[in-house]
Tab-separated table of C-alpha atoms in Angstrom:
chain	number	residue	atom	x	y	z
A	206	MET	CA	61.581	109.786	108.865
A	207	SER	CA	63.963	112.151	110.564
A	208	ALA	CA	63.237	115.839	110.414
A	209	GLU	CA	64.467	119.076	111.800
A	210	GLY	CA	62.091	122.016	111.889
A	211	PRO	CA	62.855	125.687	111.518
A	212	GLY	CA	62.871	126.294	115.232
A	213	ALA	CA	66.072	124.381	115.997
A	214	THR	CA	68.757	126.157	117.999
A	215	GLU	CA	72.442	125.646	118.478
A	216	GLY	CA	74.086	127.076	121.566
A	217	ASN	CA	73.518	130.548	122.964
A	218	ALA	CA	73.273	133.800	121.050
A	219	SER	CA	76.883	134.831	121.518
A	220	GLY	CA	78.076	131.442	120.396
A	221	GLY	CA	75.815	131.697	117.345
A	222	VAL	CA	77.230	135.083	116.412
A	223	ARG	CA	80.797	133.814	116.733
A	224	ALA	CA	79.928	130.789	114.630
A	225	ALA	CA	78.329	133.012	112.004
A	226	LEU	CA	81.328	135.347	111.798
A	227	GLY	CA	83.589	132.280	111.699
A	228	GLY	CA	81.834	131.288	108.481
A	229	LEU	CA	83.318	134.217	106.558
A	230	THR	CA	85.293	133.036	103.566
A	231	THR	CA	88.637	134.475	102.516
A	232	ARG	CA	86.777	136.789	100.166
A	233	GLY	CA	84.428	137.904	102.909
A	234	ARG	CA	87.268	138.563	105.345
A	235	SER	CA	89.128	140.508	102.652
A	236	PHE	CA	86.093	142.698	101.943
A	237	LEU	CA	85.595	143.331	105.670
A	238	ALA	CA	89.255	144.215	106.203
A	239	ALA	CA	89.317	146.447	103.120
A	240	GLY	CA	86.153	148.236	104.232
A	241	ILE	CA	87.514	148.891	107.720
A	242	ALA	CA	90.810	150.119	106.311
A	243	ALA	CA	89.031	152.405	103.825
A	244	ALA	CA	86.800	153.800	106.588
A	245	ILE	CA	89.829	154.572	108.774
A	246	CYS	CA	91.639	156.255	105.901
A	247	ALA	CA	88.531	158.249	105.007
A	248	TYR	CA	88.244	159.470	108.602
A	249	VAL	CA	91.917	160.456	108.732
A	250	LEU	CA	91.907	162.131	105.332
A	251	GLY	CA	88.424	163.576	105.614
A	252	GLN	CA	87.210	161.918	102.420
A	253	SER	CA	83.472	161.260	102.677
A	254	ASP	CA	83.309	159.407	99.358
A	255	LEU	CA	86.000	156.986	100.509
A	256	LEU	CA	84.043	156.496	103.747
A	257	ARG	CA	80.938	155.448	101.812
A	258	VAL	CA	83.010	152.960	99.804
A	259	GLY	CA	84.559	151.580	102.982
A	260	LEU	CA	81.181	151.173	104.651
A	261	LEU	CA	79.853	149.360	101.586
A	262	LEU	CA	82.806	146.981	101.562
A	263	ALA	CA	82.452	146.258	105.289
A	264	VAL	CA	78.675	145.938	105.402
A	265	LEU	CA	78.335	143.564	102.427
A	266	PRO	CA	79.923	140.483	104.083
A	267	LEU	CA	78.097	141.260	107.356
A	268	VAL	CA	74.762	141.334	105.537
A	269	CYS	CA	75.598	138.005	103.906
A	270	VAL	CA	76.399	136.548	107.328
A	271	ALA	CA	73.091	137.780	108.773
A	272	VAL	CA	71.056	136.425	105.865
A	273	LEU	CA	72.728	133.013	105.957
A	274	TYR	CA	72.518	132.781	109.725
A	275	ARG	CA	68.792	133.307	109.523
A	276	THR	CA	68.345	131.074	106.489
A	277	ARG	CA	70.001	127.989	107.948
A	278	TYR	CA	67.283	127.780	110.602
A	279	ARG	CA	64.619	128.212	107.937
A	280	VAL	CA	65.621	125.069	106.070
A	281	ALA	CA	64.108	121.766	107.210
A	282	GLY	CA	65.740	118.446	106.368
A	283	SER	CA	64.356	114.915	106.433
A	284	ARG	CA	65.606	111.418	105.627
A	285	ARG	CA	63.674	108.298	104.632
A	286	LEU	CA	64.967	104.742	104.199
A	287	SER	CA	63.455	102.437	101.625
A	288	PRO	CA	63.446	99.804	103.016
A	289	SER	CA	64.801	100.122	106.556
A	290	ARG	CA	65.581	96.380	106.776
A	291	VAL	CA	67.504	94.660	103.960
A	292	PRO	CA	69.338	91.343	103.576
A	293	ALA	CA	73.123	91.414	103.459
A	294	GLY	CA	74.342	92.128	99.936
A	295	SER	CA	71.160	93.996	98.963
A	296	GLU	CA	70.784	97.710	98.430
A	297	ALA	CA	68.636	100.235	100.241
A	298	ARG	CA	67.862	103.717	99.006
A	299	VAL	CA	68.105	106.763	101.242
A	300	HIS	CA	65.904	109.714	100.285
A	301	LEU	CA	66.863	113.197	101.470
A	302	ARG	CA	64.506	116.155	101.291
A	303	MET	CA	65.221	119.825	101.967
A	304	ASP	CA	62.363	122.295	102.465
A	305	ASN	CA	62.807	126.061	102.415
A	306	VAL	CA	60.165	127.222	104.898
A	307	SER	CA	61.184	130.890	104.789
A	308	ARG	CA	59.940	133.678	102.556
A	309	LEU	CA	63.357	134.244	101.044
A	310	PRO	CA	65.202	132.054	98.551
A	311	THR	CA	68.317	130.254	99.660
A	312	GLY	CA	71.742	130.398	98.130
A	313	LEU	CA	73.779	127.401	97.077
A	314	LEU	CA	73.180	124.364	99.317
A	315	MET	CA	75.683	121.565	99.832
A	316	LEU	CA	74.414	118.392	101.527
A	317	GLN	CA	76.518	115.706	103.166
A	318	ASP	CA	75.176	112.671	105.000
A	319	HIS	CA	77.323	110.670	107.406
A	320	VAL	CA	77.239	106.921	106.798
A	321	PRO	CA	79.450	104.111	108.151
A	322	TYR	CA	82.260	103.190	105.805
A	323	VAL	CA	80.894	99.643	105.339
A	324	LEU	CA	77.845	101.106	103.586
A	325	GLY	CA	79.836	102.942	100.955
A	326	PRO	CA	81.337	106.394	100.332
A	327	ARG	CA	79.978	109.457	102.077
A	328	PRO	CA	77.308	111.005	99.798
A	329	ARG	CA	77.578	114.689	98.874
A	330	PHE	CA	75.116	116.788	96.856
A	331	VAL	CA	75.062	120.363	95.561
A	332	LEU	CA	71.642	122.017	95.275
A	333	ASP	CA	70.971	125.202	93.381
A	334	ARG	CA	69.001	128.088	94.774
A	335	VAL	CA	65.774	126.936	96.456
A	336	GLU	CA	62.872	129.320	96.042
A	337	ALA	CA	60.726	130.424	98.984
A	338	GLY	CA	58.568	127.490	100.080
A	339	GLY	CA	60.388	125.245	97.625
A	340	ARG	CA	61.615	121.685	98.024
A	341	ARG	CA	64.503	119.634	96.711
A	342	GLU	CA	64.849	115.853	96.889
A	343	VAL	CA	67.908	113.701	96.279
A	344	SER	CA	68.689	110.061	97.008
A	345	TYR	CA	71.611	107.678	97.254
A	346	ARG	CA	72.106	103.941	97.695
A	347	VAL	CA	73.779	102.030	100.507
A	348	ARG	CA	74.852	98.396	100.586
A	349	SER	CA	76.623	96.128	103.044
A	350	ASP	CA	77.820	92.542	102.871
A	351	LEU	CA	78.010	92.472	106.670
A	352	ARG	CA	74.862	92.168	108.750
A	353	GLY	CA	74.324	94.631	111.582
A	354	ARG	CA	72.593	97.848	112.568
A	355	TYR	CA	74.113	100.956	111.036
A	356	PRO	CA	73.303	104.561	112.027
A	357	LEU	CA	72.795	107.106	109.258
A	358	GLY	CA	73.378	110.735	110.131
A	359	PRO	CA	73.672	113.385	111.071
A	360	LEU	CA	72.763	115.191	107.889
A	361	GLN	CA	75.006	118.199	107.366
A	362	LEU	CA	73.953	121.260	105.405
A	363	ARG	CA	76.365	123.900	104.114
A	364	LEU	CA	74.987	127.192	102.810
A	365	SER	CA	76.778	129.886	100.855
A	366	ASP	CA	75.679	133.282	99.594
A	367	PRO	CA	75.727	134.279	95.894
A	368	PHE	CA	78.759	136.536	96.432
A	369	GLY	CA	80.854	133.825	98.114
A	370	MET	CA	81.315	135.960	101.221
A	371	CYS	CA	80.191	133.403	103.799
A	372	GLU	CA	79.679	129.653	104.266
A	373	LEU	CA	77.747	128.291	107.231
A	374	THR	CA	77.248	124.680	108.265
A	375	ARG	CA	74.284	123.188	110.068
A	376	SER	CA	74.085	119.629	111.420
A	377	PHE	CA	70.666	118.073	111.933
A	378	SER	CA	70.547	116.052	115.121
A	379	ALA	CA	68.285	113.176	113.997
A	380	PHE	CA	69.606	109.740	113.068
A	381	ASP	CA	68.092	106.779	111.243
A	382	THR	CA	69.108	103.146	111.510
A	383	LEU	CA	69.535	100.688	108.666
A	384	THR	CA	69.200	97.054	109.728
A	385	VAL	CA	71.086	94.573	107.558
A	386	ILE	CA	69.714	91.099	108.246
A	387	PRO	CA	71.379	87.794	107.262
A	388	ARG	CA	70.967	86.397	103.784
A	389	THR	CA	68.294	83.738	103.458
A	390	GLU	CA	67.917	80.842	101.041
A	391	SER	CA	64.683	79.480	99.657
A	392	LEU	CA	64.362	75.947	101.028
A	393	PRO	CA	62.540	73.064	99.326
A	394	PRO	CA	59.225	71.912	100.821
A	395	VAL	CA	60.036	68.898	102.986
A	396	ARG	CA	57.519	67.246	105.281
A	397	LEU	CA	58.740	67.289	108.835
A	398	ALA	CA	58.213	64.807	111.629
A	399	GLY	CA	57.162	66.015	115.040
A	400	GLU	CA	54.784	68.655	113.730
A	401	ALA	CA	51.356	69.013	115.207
A	402	SER	CA	49.933	69.329	111.683
A	403	GLY	CA	48.335	72.601	112.561
A	404	TYR	CA	48.591	73.828	108.983
A	405	GLY	CA	48.998	72.160	105.641
A	406	ASP	CA	48.781	68.380	105.703
A	407	GLY	CA	46.551	67.914	108.730
A	408	ARG	CA	45.292	69.609	111.873
A	409	GLN	CA	45.062	69.083	115.565
A	410	ARG	CA	42.323	71.119	117.161
A	411	SER	CA	41.611	72.241	120.674
A	412	LEU	CA	37.820	71.939	120.925
A	413	ALA	CA	35.777	74.507	122.797
A	414	LEU	CA	33.936	73.076	125.759
A	415	ALA	CA	30.237	72.603	125.090
A	416	GLY	CA	27.495	74.406	126.987
A	417	ASP	CA	27.128	77.941	128.294
A	418	ASP	CA	28.676	77.073	131.641
A	419	ASP	CA	31.777	75.588	130.026
A	420	VAL	CA	32.420	78.285	127.408
A	421	ILE	CA	35.805	80.001	127.680
A	422	PRO	CA	35.184	83.327	125.924
A	423	ARG	CA	37.672	85.781	124.527
A	424	THR	CA	37.518	89.456	123.618
A	425	TYR	CA	35.764	90.323	120.359
A	426	ARG	CA	38.103	91.048	117.457
A	427	HIS	CA	37.327	92.942	114.282
A	428	GLY	CA	35.943	90.474	111.745
A	429	ASP	CA	34.523	87.959	114.230
A	430	ASP	CA	31.109	86.550	113.410
A	431	LEU	CA	28.493	88.295	115.568
A	432	ARG	CA	26.678	84.966	115.890
A	433	ARG	CA	29.544	83.821	118.121
A	434	VAL	CA	28.971	86.615	120.670
A	435	HIS	CA	28.493	85.169	124.159
A	436	TRP	CA	26.013	87.564	125.704
A	437	ARG	CA	26.284	86.292	129.267
A	438	SER	CA	30.038	86.911	129.293
A	439	THR	CA	29.513	90.224	127.515
A	440	ALA	CA	27.216	91.385	130.296
A	441	ARG	CA	29.669	90.117	132.916
A	442	TYR	CA	32.825	91.768	131.528
A	443	GLY	CA	31.215	94.881	130.058
A	444	GLU	CA	32.631	94.331	126.550
A	445	LEU	CA	31.843	92.098	123.609
A	446	MET	CA	33.025	88.520	124.189
A	447	VAL	CA	32.871	85.648	121.692
A	448	ARG	CA	32.926	81.878	122.119
A	449	ARG	CA	36.136	80.013	121.558
A	450	GLU	CA	35.387	77.487	118.858
A	451	GLU	CA	37.666	74.908	117.333
A	452	GLN	CA	41.135	76.420	117.208
A	453	PRO	CA	43.854	74.995	114.954
A	454	GLN	CA	46.901	74.201	117.043
A	455	ARG	CA	49.992	75.409	115.263
A	456	SER	CA	52.925	73.119	114.783
A	457	ARG	CA	55.993	74.179	116.747
A	458	CYS	CA	59.577	74.528	115.667
A	459	THR	CA	62.621	75.660	117.618
A	460	VAL	CA	65.661	76.871	115.696
A	461	LEU	CA	68.752	76.541	117.866
A	462	LEU	CA	71.794	78.636	116.964
A	463	ASP	CA	75.123	77.822	118.569
A	464	THR	CA	76.938	81.144	119.075
A	465	ARG	CA	79.789	79.997	121.342
A	466	GLY	CA	82.973	81.826	120.468
A	467	ALA	CA	84.995	78.664	121.113
A	468	ALA	CA	82.937	76.783	118.520
A	469	TYR	CA	83.966	78.852	115.512
A	470	GLN	CA	87.152	79.929	113.817
A	471	GLY	CA	87.622	82.675	111.290
A	472	ALA	CA	85.593	85.805	110.601
A	473	GLY	CA	84.030	87.666	107.721
A	474	PRO	CA	80.997	87.106	105.504
A	475	ASP	CA	82.279	83.699	104.331
A	476	SER	CA	83.063	82.313	107.792
A	477	ALA	CA	81.400	79.304	109.389
A	478	PHE	CA	79.630	81.452	111.965
A	479	GLU	CA	78.052	83.673	109.301
A	480	TRP	CA	76.885	80.556	107.447
A	481	ALA	CA	75.241	79.287	110.646
A	482	VAL	CA	73.495	82.633	111.226
A	483	SER	CA	72.286	82.719	107.625
A	484	GLY	CA	71.146	79.101	107.902
A	485	ALA	CA	69.166	79.829	111.056
A	486	ALA	CA	67.498	82.802	109.346
A	487	SER	CA	66.596	80.677	106.325
A	488	ALA	CA	65.095	77.960	108.524
A	489	LEU	CA	63.067	80.496	110.500
A	490	VAL	CA	61.604	82.081	107.367
A	491	HIS	CA	60.858	78.697	105.810
A	492	MET	CA	59.070	77.345	108.872
A	493	LEU	CA	57.048	80.526	109.329
A	494	GLU	CA	55.947	80.327	105.708
A	495	ARG	CA	54.737	76.779	106.382
A	496	GLY	CA	52.571	78.005	109.231
A	497	PHE	CA	54.679	76.869	112.162
A	498	ALA	CA	54.881	78.667	115.482
A	499	VAL	CA	58.611	79.332	115.593
A	500	ARG	CA	61.102	80.555	118.147
A	501	LEU	CA	64.805	81.311	117.953
A	502	LEU	CA	66.940	79.837	120.732
A	503	THR	CA	70.652	80.398	121.350
A	504	ASP	CA	73.170	78.529	123.482
A	505	THR	CA	72.803	81.257	126.121
A	506	GLY	CA	69.223	80.140	126.757
A	507	SER	CA	67.660	83.349	125.410
A	508	SER	CA	64.688	82.869	123.114
A	509	VAL	CA	62.944	85.145	120.634
A	510	PRO	CA	60.179	86.344	120.277
A	511	GLY	CA	59.880	86.097	124.062
A	512	GLU	CA	58.499	84.276	127.034
A	513	GLY	CA	54.850	84.546	126.049
A	514	ALA	CA	53.307	81.290	124.819
A	515	ASP	CA	56.461	79.404	125.821
A	516	GLY	CA	58.549	81.758	123.717
A	517	PHE	CA	56.927	80.792	120.418
A	518	ALA	CA	55.427	83.189	117.901
A	519	GLY	CA	51.723	83.587	118.635
A	520	SER	CA	48.835	83.982	116.274
A	521	THR	CA	49.134	84.349	112.540
A	522	GLN	CA	48.724	88.111	112.887
A	523	GLU	CA	51.808	88.178	115.092
A	524	SER	CA	53.965	86.077	112.770
A	525	ALA	CA	55.186	89.023	110.704
A	526	ASP	CA	56.169	90.978	113.814
A	527	SER	CA	57.816	87.900	115.305
A	528	ALA	CA	59.737	87.267	112.094
A	529	GLY	CA	60.965	90.856	112.097
A	530	LEU	CA	62.019	90.579	115.735
A	531	MET	CA	63.947	87.355	115.105
A	532	MET	CA	65.620	88.798	112.032
A	533	ASP	CA	66.604	91.926	113.952
A	534	THR	CA	68.119	89.669	116.619
A	535	LEU	CA	70.098	87.707	114.037
A	536	ALA	CA	71.280	90.961	112.456
A	537	VAL	CA	73.311	91.786	115.573
A	538	VAL	CA	73.942	88.359	117.114
A	539	ASP	CA	77.585	87.806	118.021
A	540	HIS	CA	79.725	85.181	119.684
A	541	SER	CA	78.772	84.368	123.263
A	542	ASP	CA	81.247	83.856	126.063
A	543	GLY	CA	79.556	80.654	127.184
A	544	GLY	CA	81.393	77.400	126.846
A	545	GLY	CA	78.469	74.996	126.722
A	546	LEU	CA	74.939	74.226	125.607
A	547	SER	CA	73.496	73.555	129.061
A	548	ARG	CA	71.323	76.686	129.156
A	549	ALA	CA	69.714	75.849	125.840
A	550	TYR	CA	69.191	72.278	127.080
A	551	ASP	CA	67.354	73.578	130.134
A	552	VAL	CA	64.981	75.641	127.962
A	553	LEU	CA	63.890	72.527	126.078
A	554	ARG	CA	61.465	71.284	128.697
A	555	GLY	CA	59.926	68.123	127.258
A	556	GLY	CA	58.478	66.287	124.298
A	557	ASN	CA	56.033	69.092	123.403
A	558	GLU	CA	58.690	71.256	121.786
A	559	GLY	CA	57.874	70.044	118.276
A	560	LEU	CA	60.636	70.117	115.672
A	561	LEU	CA	64.167	71.125	116.668
A	562	VAL	CA	66.502	72.483	113.958
A	563	ALA	CA	70.007	73.121	115.276
A	564	PHE	CA	73.088	74.776	113.805
A	565	PHE	CA	76.142	73.657	115.778
A	566	GLY	CA	79.743	74.783	115.599
A	567	ASP	CA	82.636	72.644	116.804
A	568	LEU	CA	81.434	70.097	119.369
A	569	ASP	CA	83.737	68.438	121.858
A	570	GLU	CA	82.743	65.129	123.418
A	571	GLU	CA	80.928	66.732	126.363
A	572	GLN	CA	78.899	69.136	124.238
A	573	ALA	CA	78.107	66.445	121.675
A	574	THR	CA	76.715	64.247	124.463
A	575	LEU	CA	74.595	67.126	125.758
A	576	ALA	CA	73.341	67.875	122.249
A	577	ALA	CA	72.430	64.214	121.811
A	578	ARG	CA	70.262	64.405	124.932
A	579	MET	CA	68.339	67.333	123.453
A	580	ARG	CA	66.784	64.907	120.986
A	581	HIS	CA	64.668	63.423	123.761
A	582	ARG	CA	63.199	66.846	124.501
A	583	SER	CA	61.740	67.393	121.027
A	584	GLY	CA	59.433	65.651	118.613
A	585	ALA	CA	62.087	65.435	115.903
A	586	ALA	CA	65.540	66.923	115.543
A	587	VAL	CA	67.756	67.971	112.651
A	588	ALA	CA	71.335	69.149	113.163
A	589	PHE	CA	73.755	70.906	110.817
A	590	VAL	CA	77.258	70.520	112.250
A	591	LEU	CA	80.061	72.828	111.109
A	592	ASP	CA	83.701	71.942	111.511
A	593	SER	CA	84.953	75.533	111.469
A	594	GLY	CA	88.573	74.447	111.078
A	595	THR	CA	87.847	73.160	107.584
A	596	TRP	CA	86.231	76.502	106.726
A	597	VAL	CA	89.476	78.281	107.512
A	598	THR	CA	91.557	75.880	105.420
A	599	SER	CA	88.817	75.172	102.817
A	600	GLY	CA	89.341	71.471	103.418
A	601	ALA	CA	86.922	68.576	103.528
A	602	VAL	CA	84.900	67.779	106.625
A	603	ALA	CA	86.704	64.982	108.435
A	604	GLY	CA	88.225	64.032	111.755
A	605	PRO	CA	86.336	64.390	115.045
A	606	VAL	CA	83.189	65.698	113.352
A	607	ASP	CA	82.443	62.205	112.014
A	608	GLU	CA	82.396	60.820	115.549
A	609	ARG	CA	80.098	63.641	116.668
A	610	LEU	CA	77.715	62.939	113.794
A	611	ARG	CA	77.586	59.268	114.684
A	612	LEU	CA	76.733	60.091	118.303
A	613	LEU	CA	73.935	62.444	117.267
A	614	ARG	CA	72.477	59.979	114.784
A	615	GLU	CA	72.473	57.184	117.341
A	616	SER	CA	70.430	59.454	119.602
A	617	GLY	CA	67.822	60.013	116.901
A	618	TRP	CA	69.088	63.200	115.306
A	619	THR	CA	69.082	63.695	111.567
A	620	ALA	CA	72.629	65.068	111.504
A	621	LEU	CA	74.621	66.396	108.562
A	622	ALA	CA	78.119	67.819	108.250
A	623	VAL	CA	78.392	71.185	106.524
A	624	ALA	CA	81.223	71.581	104.049
A	625	PRO	CA	82.626	75.084	103.446
A	626	GLY	CA	80.153	77.133	101.421
A	627	ALA	CA	77.622	74.316	101.031
A	628	PRO	CA	74.126	75.536	99.988
A	629	LEU	CA	71.631	75.030	102.779
A	630	ALA	CA	68.892	74.095	100.292
A	631	ASP	CA	70.864	71.021	99.200
A	632	LEU	CA	71.534	70.018	102.792
A	633	TRP	CA	67.872	70.538	103.650
A	634	GLN	CA	66.851	68.189	100.855
A	635	GLN	CA	69.536	65.714	101.874
A	636	ALA	CA	68.248	65.747	105.440
A	637	GLY	CA	64.786	64.896	104.144
A	638	HIS	CA	66.095	61.893	102.253
A	639	GLN	CA	68.112	60.767	105.266
A	640	ARG	CA	65.064	61.000	107.499
A	641	THR	CA	62.949	59.081	105.007
A	642	GLU	CA	65.480	56.263	104.851
A	643	SER	CA	65.706	56.161	108.628
A	644	SER	CA	61.923	56.027	108.981
A	645	SER	CA	61.677	53.212	106.417
A	646	THR	CA	64.360	51.221	108.204
A	647	ASN	CA	62.647	51.619	111.590
A	648	GLY	CA	59.177	51.055	110.171
A	649	ASN	CA	58.045	54.481	111.321
A	650	SER	CA	55.628	56.197	108.975
A	651	GLY	CA	56.087	59.586	110.630
A	652	GLY	CA	59.084	61.352	109.211
A	653	TRP	CA	60.434	63.433	106.399
A	654	THR	CA	58.993	62.637	103.015
């Protein structure tokens, strides 16, 4: 929530006075000029009644200025996003609230919030008189088909007095940010090779060492069974420590996103690159829902959620935070200047990387060979290859991409070409069937089923 309290200031006192007098409307300036003219005439002619009229005409707009100038710092504004993170194409609602914290009622209030043009038209609201200590709430909707992070604000408040003598504007300094993440598809449940079976179909466990001397304790967490408290370690470290018992080892999955600018043509929400980003987001969500420890890897070698635990999402409690971090990264990911996949290849250290799901753009012979070698650094590998040229022309996938697919498949990849606009769910299912057929042909029971 963004809020501005009644104690906000804008510039020095002289600047505030000039700004206040600058808020006089044409009517207010006319009254002030008429009052001054009447006062001068009354002084010259010696007419006391005319002087009183002139003073009244001159003082009225000045009183309105003083009241409004004080009132605009006695109005607090706040903004709330619901939700603050939405998929592309979905709507979010922005709630605005104005509180009159003074003892005097306000005049007419006009609200205007600044939003980027991609989110829709600039919202404007007119609020009637707000009583002392009163509150008014309004809301509007924003929507974007383009992922990204969009600032909302500042909120601008315009006040006017009942006589129309003066209008003053106040801008609240706080901003909020709306994060538009990529669209995701619900993927069918397909059994994956290379998983450590940490959840679901089977489990690998890391057994705690037996005996008091071999126990590797950890810090007590809320909800742990008190019967697992290791008192010797507790006395040693000065805080409650519990024994590490059998721990399920989570299956691992790396989602590789090729962001090379040279690998994609076209732009916009229907481009090949946006499909790849959306596909990577869908795969991440699907694998997290299946209980995998997941990380996002790009061709630049950067991984999310980070370097801890080899860059993979940690415990189940951290999965939601890790998913949010990866989605926030995909919301702003853009083309990289790199020309190759070597940095991503270096991150894949060995055969303990689990499942590798890759979304490749255009691959030349050198990059296709390097991608083929990645297969030997993972337990299983699935590749979705986009020929971005066909996305620009809306043609069928053909040409060099067929040769790249053959090279990847010969290296053990389950590789599929992505036609323009193809649903990822269908390709995901197709990859499962392809893996099953390959496993049957090779006599390997481990695979996609």
